[in-house]
Coordinates of C-alpha atoms in Angstrom, one line a residue:
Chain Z
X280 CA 75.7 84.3 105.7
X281 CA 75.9 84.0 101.8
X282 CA 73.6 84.5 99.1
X283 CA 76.1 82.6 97.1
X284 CA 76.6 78.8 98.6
X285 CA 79.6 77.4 97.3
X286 CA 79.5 73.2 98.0
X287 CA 82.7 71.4 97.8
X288 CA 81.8 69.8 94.6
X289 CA 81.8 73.5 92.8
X290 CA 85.0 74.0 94.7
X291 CA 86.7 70.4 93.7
X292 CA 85.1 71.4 89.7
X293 CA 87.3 74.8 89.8
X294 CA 90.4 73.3 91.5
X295 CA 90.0 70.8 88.4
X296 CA 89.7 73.6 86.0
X297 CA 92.5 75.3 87.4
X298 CA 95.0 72.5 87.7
X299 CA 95.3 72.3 91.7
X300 CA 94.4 69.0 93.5
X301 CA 93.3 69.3 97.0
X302 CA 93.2 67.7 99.8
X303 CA 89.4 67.1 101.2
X304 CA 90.0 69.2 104.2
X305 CA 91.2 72.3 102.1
X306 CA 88.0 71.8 99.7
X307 CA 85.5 71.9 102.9
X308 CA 87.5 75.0 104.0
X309 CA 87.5 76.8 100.5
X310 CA 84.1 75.9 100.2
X311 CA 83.1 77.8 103.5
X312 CA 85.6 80.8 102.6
X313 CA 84.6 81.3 98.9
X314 CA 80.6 81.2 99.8
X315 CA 81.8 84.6 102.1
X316 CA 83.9 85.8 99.7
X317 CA 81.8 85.6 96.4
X318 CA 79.0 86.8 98.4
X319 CA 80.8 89.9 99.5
X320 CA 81.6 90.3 95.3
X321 CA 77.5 90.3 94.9
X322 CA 78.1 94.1 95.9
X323 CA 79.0 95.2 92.7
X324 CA 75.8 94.1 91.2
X325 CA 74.9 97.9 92.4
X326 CA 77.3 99.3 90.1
X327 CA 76.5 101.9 87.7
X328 CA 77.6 101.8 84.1
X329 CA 79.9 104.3 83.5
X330 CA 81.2 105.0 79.9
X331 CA 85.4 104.0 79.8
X332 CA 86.5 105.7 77.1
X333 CA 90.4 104.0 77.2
X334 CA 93.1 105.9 75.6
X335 CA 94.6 103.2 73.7
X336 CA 97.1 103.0 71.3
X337 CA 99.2 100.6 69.5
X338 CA 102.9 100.6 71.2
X339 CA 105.2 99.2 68.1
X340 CA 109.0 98.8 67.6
X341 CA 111.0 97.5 65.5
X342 CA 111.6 94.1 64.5
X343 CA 114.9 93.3 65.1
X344 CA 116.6 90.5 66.6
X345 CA 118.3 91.0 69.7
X346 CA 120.9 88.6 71.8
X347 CA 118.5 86.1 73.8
X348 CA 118.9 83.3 76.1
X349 CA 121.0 80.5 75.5
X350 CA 119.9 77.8 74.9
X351 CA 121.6 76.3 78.5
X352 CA 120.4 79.2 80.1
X353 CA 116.8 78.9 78.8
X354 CA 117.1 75.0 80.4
X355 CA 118.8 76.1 83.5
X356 CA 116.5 75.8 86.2
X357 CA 113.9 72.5 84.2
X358 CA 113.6 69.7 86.8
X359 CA 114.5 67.7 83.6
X360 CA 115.8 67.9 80.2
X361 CA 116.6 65.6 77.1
X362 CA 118.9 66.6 74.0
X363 CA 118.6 70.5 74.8
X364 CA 115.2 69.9 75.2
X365 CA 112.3 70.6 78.4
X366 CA 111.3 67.5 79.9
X367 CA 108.1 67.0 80.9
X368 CA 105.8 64.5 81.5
X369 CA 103.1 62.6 79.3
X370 CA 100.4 64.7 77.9
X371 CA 97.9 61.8 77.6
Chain Y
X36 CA 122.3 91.6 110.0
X37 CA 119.6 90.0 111.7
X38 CA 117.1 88.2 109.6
X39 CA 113.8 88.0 108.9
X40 CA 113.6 90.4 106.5
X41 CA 116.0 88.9 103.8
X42 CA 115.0 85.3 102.0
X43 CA 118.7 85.5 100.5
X44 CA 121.6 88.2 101.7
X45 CA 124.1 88.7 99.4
X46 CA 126.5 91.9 98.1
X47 CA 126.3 92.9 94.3
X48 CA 128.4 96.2 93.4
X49 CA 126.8 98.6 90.9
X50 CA 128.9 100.6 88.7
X51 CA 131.3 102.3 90.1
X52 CA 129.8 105.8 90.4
X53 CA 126.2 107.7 89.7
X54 CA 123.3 108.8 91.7
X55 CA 123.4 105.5 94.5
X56 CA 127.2 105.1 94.7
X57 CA 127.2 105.4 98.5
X58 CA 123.8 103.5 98.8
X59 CA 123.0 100.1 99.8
X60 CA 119.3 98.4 98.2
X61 CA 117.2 95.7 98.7
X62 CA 114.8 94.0 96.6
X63 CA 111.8 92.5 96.6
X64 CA 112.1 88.7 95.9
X65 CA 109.9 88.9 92.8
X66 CA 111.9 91.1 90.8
X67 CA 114.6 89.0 89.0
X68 CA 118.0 89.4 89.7
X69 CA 121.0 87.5 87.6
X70 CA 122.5 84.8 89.3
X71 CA 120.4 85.5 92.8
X72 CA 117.7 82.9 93.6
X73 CA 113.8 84.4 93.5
X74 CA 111.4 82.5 95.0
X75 CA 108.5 84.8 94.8
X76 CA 108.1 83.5 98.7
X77 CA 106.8 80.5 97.2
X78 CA 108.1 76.4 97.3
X79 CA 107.1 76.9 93.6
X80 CA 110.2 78.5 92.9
X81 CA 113.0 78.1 95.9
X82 CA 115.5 77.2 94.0
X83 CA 114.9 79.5 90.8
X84 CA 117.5 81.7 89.9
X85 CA 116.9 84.0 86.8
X86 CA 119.5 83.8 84.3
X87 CA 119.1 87.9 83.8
X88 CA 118.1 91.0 85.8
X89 CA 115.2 93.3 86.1
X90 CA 115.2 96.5 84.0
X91 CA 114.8 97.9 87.6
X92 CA 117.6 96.3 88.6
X93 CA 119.5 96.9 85.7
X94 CA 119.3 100.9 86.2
X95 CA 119.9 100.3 90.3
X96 CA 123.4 98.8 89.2
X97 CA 124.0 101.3 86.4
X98 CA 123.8 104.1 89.2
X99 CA 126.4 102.7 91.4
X100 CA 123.7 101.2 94.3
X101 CA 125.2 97.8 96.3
X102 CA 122.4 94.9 96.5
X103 CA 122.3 93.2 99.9
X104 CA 119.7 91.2 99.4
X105 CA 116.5 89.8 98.4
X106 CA 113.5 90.4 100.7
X107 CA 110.7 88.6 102.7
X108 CA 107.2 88.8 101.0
X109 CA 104.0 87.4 101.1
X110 CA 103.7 84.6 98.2
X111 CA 103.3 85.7 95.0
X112 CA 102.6 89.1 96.4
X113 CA 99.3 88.2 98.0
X114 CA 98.9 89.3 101.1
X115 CA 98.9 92.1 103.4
X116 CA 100.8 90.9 106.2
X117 CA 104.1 89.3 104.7
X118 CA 102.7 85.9 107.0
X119 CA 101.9 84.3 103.9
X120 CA 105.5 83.5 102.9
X121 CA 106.9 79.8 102.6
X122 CA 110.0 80.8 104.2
X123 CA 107.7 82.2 107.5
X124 CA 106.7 85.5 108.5
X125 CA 108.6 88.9 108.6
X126 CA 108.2 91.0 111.9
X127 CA 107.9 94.2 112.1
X128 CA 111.4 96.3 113.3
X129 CA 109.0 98.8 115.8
X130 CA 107.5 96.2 117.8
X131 CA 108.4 92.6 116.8
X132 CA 104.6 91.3 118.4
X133 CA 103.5 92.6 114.9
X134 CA 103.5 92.2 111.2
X135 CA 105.2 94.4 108.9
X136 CA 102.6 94.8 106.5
X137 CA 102.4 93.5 103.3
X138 CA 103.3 91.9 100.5
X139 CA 106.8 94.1 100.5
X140 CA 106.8 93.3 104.1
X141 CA 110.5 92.7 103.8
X142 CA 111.4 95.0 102.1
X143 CA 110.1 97.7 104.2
X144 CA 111.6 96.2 107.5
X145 CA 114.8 96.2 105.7
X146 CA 114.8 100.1 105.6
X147 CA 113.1 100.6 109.1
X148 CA 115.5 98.3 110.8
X149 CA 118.7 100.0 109.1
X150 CA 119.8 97.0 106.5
X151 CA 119.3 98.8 103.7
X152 CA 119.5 102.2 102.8
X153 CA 116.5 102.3 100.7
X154 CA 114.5 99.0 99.1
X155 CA 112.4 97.8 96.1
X156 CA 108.7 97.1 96.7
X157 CA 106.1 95.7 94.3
X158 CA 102.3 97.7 94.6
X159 CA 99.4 95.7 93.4
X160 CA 96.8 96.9 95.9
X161 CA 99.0 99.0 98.7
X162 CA 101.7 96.1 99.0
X163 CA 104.2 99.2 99.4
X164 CA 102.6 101.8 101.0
X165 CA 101.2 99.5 103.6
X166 CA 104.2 97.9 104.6
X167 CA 105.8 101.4 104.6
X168 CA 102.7 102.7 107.0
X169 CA 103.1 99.5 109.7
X170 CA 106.8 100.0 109.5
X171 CA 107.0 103.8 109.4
X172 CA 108.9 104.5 106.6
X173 CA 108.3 106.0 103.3
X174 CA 107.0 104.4 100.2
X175 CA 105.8 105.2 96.6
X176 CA 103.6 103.3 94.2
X177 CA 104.1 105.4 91.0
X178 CA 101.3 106.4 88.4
X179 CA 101.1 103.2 86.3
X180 CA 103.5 102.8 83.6
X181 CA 106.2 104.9 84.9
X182 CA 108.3 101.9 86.0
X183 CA 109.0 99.0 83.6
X184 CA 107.7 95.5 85.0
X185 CA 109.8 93.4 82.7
X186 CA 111.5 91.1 84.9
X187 CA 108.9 91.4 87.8
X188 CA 107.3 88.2 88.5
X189 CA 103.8 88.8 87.2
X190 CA 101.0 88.4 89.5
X191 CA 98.2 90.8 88.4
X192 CA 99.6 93.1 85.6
X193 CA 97.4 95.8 85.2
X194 CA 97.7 96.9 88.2
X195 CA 101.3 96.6 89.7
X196 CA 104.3 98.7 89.4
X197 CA 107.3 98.5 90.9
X198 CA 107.9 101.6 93.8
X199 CA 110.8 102.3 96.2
X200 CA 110.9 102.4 100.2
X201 CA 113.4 104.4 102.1
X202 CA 113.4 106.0 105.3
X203 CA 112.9 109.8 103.7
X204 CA 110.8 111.5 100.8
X205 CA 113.6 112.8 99.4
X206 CA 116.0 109.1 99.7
X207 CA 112.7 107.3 98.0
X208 CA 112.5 110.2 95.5
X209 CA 115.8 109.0 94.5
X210 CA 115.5 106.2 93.7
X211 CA 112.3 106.7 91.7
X212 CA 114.4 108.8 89.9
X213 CA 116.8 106.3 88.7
X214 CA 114.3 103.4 88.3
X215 CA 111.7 105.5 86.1
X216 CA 111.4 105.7 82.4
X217 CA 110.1 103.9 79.5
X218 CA 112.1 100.5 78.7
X219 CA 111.7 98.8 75.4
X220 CA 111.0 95.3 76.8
X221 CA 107.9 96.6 78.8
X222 CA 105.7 98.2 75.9
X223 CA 103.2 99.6 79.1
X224 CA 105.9 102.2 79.7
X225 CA 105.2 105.3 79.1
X226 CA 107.4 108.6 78.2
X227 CA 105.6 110.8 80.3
X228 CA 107.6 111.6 83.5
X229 CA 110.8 110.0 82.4
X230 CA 113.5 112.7 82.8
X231 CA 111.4 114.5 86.0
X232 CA 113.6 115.2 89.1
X233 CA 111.5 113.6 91.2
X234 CA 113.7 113.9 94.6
X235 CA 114.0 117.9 94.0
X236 CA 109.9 118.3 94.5
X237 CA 110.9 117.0 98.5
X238 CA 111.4 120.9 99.2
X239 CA 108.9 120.8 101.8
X240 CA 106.9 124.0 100.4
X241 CA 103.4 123.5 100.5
X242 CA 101.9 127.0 100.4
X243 CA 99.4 127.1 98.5
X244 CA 98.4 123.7 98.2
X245 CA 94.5 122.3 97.9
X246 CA 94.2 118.9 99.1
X247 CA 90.6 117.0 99.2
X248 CA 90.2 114.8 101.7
X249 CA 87.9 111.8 101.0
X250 CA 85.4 111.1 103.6
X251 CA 85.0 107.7 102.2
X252 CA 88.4 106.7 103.1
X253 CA 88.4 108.2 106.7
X254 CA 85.0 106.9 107.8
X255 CA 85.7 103.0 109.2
X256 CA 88.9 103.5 110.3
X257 CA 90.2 103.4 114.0
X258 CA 89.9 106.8 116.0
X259 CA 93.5 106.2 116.4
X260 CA 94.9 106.5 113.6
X261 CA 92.0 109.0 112.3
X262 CA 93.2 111.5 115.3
X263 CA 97.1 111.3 114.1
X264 CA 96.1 112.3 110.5
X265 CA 94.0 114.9 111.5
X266 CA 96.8 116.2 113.2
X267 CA 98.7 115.9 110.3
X268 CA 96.7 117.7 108.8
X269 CA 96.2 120.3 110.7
X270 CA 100.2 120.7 110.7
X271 CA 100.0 121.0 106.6
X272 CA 97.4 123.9 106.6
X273 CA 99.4 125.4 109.3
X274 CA 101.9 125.9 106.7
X275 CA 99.7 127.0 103.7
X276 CA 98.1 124.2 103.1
X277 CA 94.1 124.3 101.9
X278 CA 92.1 121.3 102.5
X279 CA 88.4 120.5 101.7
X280 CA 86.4 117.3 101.3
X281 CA 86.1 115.4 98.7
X282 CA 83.7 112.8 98.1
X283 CA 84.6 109.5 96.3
X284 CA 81.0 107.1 96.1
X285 CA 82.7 104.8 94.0
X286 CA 84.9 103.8 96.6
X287 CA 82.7 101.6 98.0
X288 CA 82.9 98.9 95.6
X289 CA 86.7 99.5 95.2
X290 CA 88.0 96.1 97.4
X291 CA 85.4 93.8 95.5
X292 CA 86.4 95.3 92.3
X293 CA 89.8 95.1 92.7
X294 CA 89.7 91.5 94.1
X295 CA 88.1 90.3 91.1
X296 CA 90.7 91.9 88.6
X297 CA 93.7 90.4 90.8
X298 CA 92.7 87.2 91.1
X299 CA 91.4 87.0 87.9
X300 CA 94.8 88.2 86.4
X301 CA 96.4 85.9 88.5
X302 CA 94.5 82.8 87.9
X303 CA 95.7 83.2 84.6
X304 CA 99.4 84.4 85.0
X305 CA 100.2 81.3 87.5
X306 CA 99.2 79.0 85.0
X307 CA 102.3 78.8 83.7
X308 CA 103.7 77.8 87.0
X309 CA 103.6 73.7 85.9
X310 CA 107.1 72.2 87.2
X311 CA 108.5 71.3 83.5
X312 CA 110.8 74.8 83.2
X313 CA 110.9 75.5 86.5
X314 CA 109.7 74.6 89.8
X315 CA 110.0 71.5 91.3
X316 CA 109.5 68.6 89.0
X317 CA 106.4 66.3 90.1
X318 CA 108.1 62.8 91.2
X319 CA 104.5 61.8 90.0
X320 CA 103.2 58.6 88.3
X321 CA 100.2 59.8 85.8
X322 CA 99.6 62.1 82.9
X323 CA 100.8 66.2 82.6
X324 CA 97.3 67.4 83.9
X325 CA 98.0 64.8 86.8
X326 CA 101.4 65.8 87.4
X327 CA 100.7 69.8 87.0
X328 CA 97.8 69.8 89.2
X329 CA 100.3 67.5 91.9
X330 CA 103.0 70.2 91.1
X331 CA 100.5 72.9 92.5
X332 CA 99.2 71.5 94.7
X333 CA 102.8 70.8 96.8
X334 CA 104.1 74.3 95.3
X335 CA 101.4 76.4 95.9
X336 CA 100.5 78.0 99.6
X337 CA 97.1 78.8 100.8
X338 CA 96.4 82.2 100.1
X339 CA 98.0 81.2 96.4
X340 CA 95.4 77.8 95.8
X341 CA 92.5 80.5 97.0
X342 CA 93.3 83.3 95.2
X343 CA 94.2 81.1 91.8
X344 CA 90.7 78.5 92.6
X345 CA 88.5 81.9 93.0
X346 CA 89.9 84.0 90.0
X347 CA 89.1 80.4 88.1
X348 CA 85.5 81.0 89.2
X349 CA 85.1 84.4 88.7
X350 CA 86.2 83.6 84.9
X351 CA 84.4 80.6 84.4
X352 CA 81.2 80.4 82.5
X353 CA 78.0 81.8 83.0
X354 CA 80.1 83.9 86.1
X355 CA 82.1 86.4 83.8
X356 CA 79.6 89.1 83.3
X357 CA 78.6 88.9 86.9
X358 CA 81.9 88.9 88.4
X359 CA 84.8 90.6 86.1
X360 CA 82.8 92.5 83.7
X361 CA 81.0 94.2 86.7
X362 CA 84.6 94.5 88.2
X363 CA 85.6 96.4 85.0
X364 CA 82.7 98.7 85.2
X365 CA 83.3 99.3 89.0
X366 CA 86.8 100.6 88.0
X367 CA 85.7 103.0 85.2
X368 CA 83.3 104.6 87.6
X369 CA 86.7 104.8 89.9
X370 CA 88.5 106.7 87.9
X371 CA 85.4 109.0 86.8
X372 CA 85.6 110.0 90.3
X373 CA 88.9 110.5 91.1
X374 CA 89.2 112.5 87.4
X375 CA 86.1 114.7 89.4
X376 CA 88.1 115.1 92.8
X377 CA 91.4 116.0 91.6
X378 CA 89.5 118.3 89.2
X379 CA 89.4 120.1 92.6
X380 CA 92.4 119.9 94.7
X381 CA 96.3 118.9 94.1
X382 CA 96.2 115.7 96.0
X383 CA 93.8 113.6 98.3
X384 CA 95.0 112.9 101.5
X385 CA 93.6 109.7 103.4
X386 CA 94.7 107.5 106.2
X387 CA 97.6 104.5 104.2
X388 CA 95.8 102.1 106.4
X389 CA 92.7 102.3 108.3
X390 CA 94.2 100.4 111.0
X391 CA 97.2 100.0 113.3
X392 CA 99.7 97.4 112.4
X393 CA 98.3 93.6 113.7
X394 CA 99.5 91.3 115.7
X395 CA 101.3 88.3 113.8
X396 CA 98.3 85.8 113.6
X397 CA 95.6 87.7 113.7
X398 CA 93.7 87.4 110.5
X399 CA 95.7 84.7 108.8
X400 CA 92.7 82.6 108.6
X401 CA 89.7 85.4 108.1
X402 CA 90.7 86.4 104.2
X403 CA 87.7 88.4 103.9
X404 CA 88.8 90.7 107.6
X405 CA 92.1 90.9 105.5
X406 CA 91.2 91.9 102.6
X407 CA 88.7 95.1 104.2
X408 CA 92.3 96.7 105.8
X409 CA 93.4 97.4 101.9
X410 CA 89.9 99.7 101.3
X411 CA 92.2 103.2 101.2
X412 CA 95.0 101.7 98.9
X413 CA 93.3 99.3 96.1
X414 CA 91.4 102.2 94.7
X415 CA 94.8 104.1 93.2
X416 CA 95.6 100.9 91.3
X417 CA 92.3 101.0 89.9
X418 CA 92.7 104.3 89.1
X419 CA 96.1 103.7 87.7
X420 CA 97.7 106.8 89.6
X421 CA 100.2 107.1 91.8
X422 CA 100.3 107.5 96.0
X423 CA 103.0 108.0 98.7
X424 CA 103.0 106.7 101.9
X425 CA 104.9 109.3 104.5
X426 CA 104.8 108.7 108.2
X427 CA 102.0 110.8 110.0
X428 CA 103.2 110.4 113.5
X429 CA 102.9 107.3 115.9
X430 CA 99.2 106.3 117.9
X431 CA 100.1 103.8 121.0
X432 CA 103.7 103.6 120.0
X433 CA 103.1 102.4 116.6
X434 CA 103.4 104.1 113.1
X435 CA 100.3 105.6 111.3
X436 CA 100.9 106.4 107.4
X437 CA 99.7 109.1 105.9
X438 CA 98.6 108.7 102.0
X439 CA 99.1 111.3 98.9
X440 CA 97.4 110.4 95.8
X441 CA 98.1 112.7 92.5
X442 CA 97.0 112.9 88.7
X443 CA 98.8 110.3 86.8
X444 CA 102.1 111.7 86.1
X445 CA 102.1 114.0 89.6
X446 CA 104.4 112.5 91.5
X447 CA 106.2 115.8 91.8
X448 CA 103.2 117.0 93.5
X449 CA 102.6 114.0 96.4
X450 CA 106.5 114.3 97.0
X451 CA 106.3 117.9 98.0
X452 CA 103.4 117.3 100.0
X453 CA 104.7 114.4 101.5
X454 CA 108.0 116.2 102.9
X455 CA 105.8 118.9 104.1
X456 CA 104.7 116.3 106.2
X457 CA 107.7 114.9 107.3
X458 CA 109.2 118.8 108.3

């Protein structure tokens, strides 16, 4: 079994975190699935460093304005909207 | 047409000649498509409908193809099965007991059930080749940056590209063809490969050719489909063929590492999945964190909440350097390796899937099980390069998939090989 217990509080902490509520039943199973899954992850403690020498470079163009959304189009598919504007609901 | 495999049917004419006059597509119901609904197989966005199209979409139209539809797939992408979709499972067109693979499930039943003449797929671990293995068709997951993602629905983007289905090399060669290039709103996209005439490469001429076989990727799976590869195999060298073993170490480490970069990626991309301008709106009383985290919770499906919760972890403090910066070290020693083994050979050949299709159910609830049957595909993400799924031949009736992996950039090379095997 796991070298990484996850109890439901951890997984009710991250559900928080990530904006999800969840019912109790789904934390107890998460709890059980994410101990077997992070503890499958602990394999990569064994791997080597490897230098990554990424080949970046800047991609630039132009700035120029282009045709965009409208403004109805842009609202088309909100639940809600006010005055041309997103609805949405109180932030505190 | 029968159903499963389409979340919306529907006819859209392309221009009115070029390269897929005569040719009928489906797509994959995260790529946007003007006016079409696309629901990502998610409640999150059932009733979304982008108001503009795909660059992939765009250059489908442009040479003359006919949209019928917008395929099945597992939410979000995430899944290999195509069980995971809110709108219910896909079945697979060979033997309806089984899944089609996934997450382009759909799509791929589309093309091995005759509704479309070839299909769009999304690849973020193997979600086209494997469907394309369970369903026995053909699929490609180009060398990263040879497709433009602008207008895909983003689940974990350095990873995915965009890849075609069809029932030949040559057909899915075609449409790589069009759909390939750089595009201006994807600034990923590369230049390299752009004008290649991808579908001449399926000339079947393989004399020649060196192809390392990874042991790593044939120990583990079932005899069955090991046998039907070999003897695919065996039919390449007959006509010219070399092939030698390769060894790839790093492989073992591939699924964790890949895990933790997708659902890391997507923990963060799905954030912006909140119900205010799109999705359902939360009928909720209560604050926006309230009413997001009720949003998500109704929107959301299983594998969605895990994936999202666990890529939360895996970035959360005091976990990073365990988790994701190991992840990221995992994948440089990846692509060390296969730099080393195609150093050596054209292409690696491998198994697409180290097992035969399964039966609808099966492993819906054992994630970790799941996730072990994408151990041959994940690693070519990783590596950014680009693979083809041809079919190798059938083991108890059902289809074994045969994988080609080239340099980034070679997909000239795995086409050749691949209609060597399908002569």
């Amino acid at each position: 079994m796991s070298e990484t217990p996850v109890d439901p509080d951890e997984v009710r902490h991250v559900a928080d975190l990530a904006r999800i509520d969840l019912k109790e039943d789904e934390v107890d199973r998460f709890a059980v699935q994410f101990s077997e899954v992070l503890s499958y992850f602990d394999a990569l403690d064994d791997v080597p460093e490897v230098d990554a020498e990424a080949e970046l470079v800047n991609v630039m163009r132009d700035d120029e304005v282009h045709e965009g959304l409208t403004q109805t189009e842009a609202l088309q598919n909100a639940p809600e909207s006010e005055d041309g504007y997103f609805k949405g609901p109180n932030v505190s | 047409m029968s159903g499963d495999a389409f979340i919306t049917e529907t006819t859209i004419d392309g221009a009115a000649d070029g390269p897929l006059a005569d040719r009928t597509v489906a797509v994959k119901d995260n790529i946007s498509t003007e006016g079409v609904r696309t629901t990502c197989g998610s409640e999150m966005l059932a009733d979304y409908v982008p108001p503009y199209d795909a660059t992939v979409v765009e250059r489908l139209k442009g040479a003359g193809a006919t949209l019928v539809g917008k395929t099945n797939m597992d939410e979000f992408g995430m899944g290999t099965t195509t069980e995971t979709s809110a709108f219910g499972p896909t079945t697979n067109p060979v033997d309806e007991s089984r899944v089609p693979g996934g997450s382009s499930g759909g799509s791929a039943a589309a093309v091995a059930a005759g509704e479309a003449d070839a299909a769009l797929g999304s690849d973020t671990g193997g979600s086209v080749r494997c469907p394309a293995a369970f369903c026995g068709v053909v699929g490609i997951k180009p060398t990263y940056g040879l497709v433009s993602r602008y207008g895909l629905v983003a689940y974990a983007n350095s990873l995915e590209q965009i890849g075609p289905l069809a029932p030949t090399v040559e057909e899915a060669a075609e449409v790589l063809e069009v759909i390939a290039g750089p595009d201006e709103r994807d600034a990923t996209t590369r230049e390299a490969g752009a004008d290649a005439n991808y579908a001449s490469a399926a000339d079947g001429d393989v004399d020649g050719l060196s192809i390392g076989v990874p042991t790593e990727l044939i120990e583990g799976a079932d005899e069955r489909v090991v046998e039907t590869f070999e003897d695919a195999l065996a039919d390449l060298e007959a006509q010219g063929a070399e092939t030698h073993e390769v060894a790839l170490p790093s492989v073992e480490t591939a699924v964790q590492a890949y895990y933790v970069i997708a659902i890391s990626e997507a923990s963060s991309n799905l954030a912006r999945f909140d119900g205010v301008r799109y999705g359902p709106g939360a009928d909720v009383e209560g604050n926006w964190n309230e009413s997001f985290a009720r949003v998500r919770e109704e929107g959301f499906g299983d594998e969605v909440k895990r994936r999202v919760l666990l890529g939360t972890y895996a970035l959360s403090a005091g976990y990073h350097d365990k988790y994701y910066a190991k992840a990221q070290d995992a994948r440089a020693w990846l692509k060390r390796d296969f730099d080393e083994a195609l150093a050596e050979a054209d292409v690696l050949a491998s198994p697409t899937m180290p097992v035969l299709p399964f039966e609808l159910g099966e492993n819906l609830d054992d994630p970790l099980r799941m996730y072990l049957a994408d151990a041959n595909t994940v690693p070519v993400n990783l590596a950014n390069l680009p693979a083809i799924s041809v079919p190798a031949g059938r083991a108890d009736g059902l289809p074994v998939g045969l994988q080609l992996i080239g340099p980034a950039f070679g997909e000239r090379a795995i086409i050749r090989a691949a209609s060597a095997v399908e002569g």
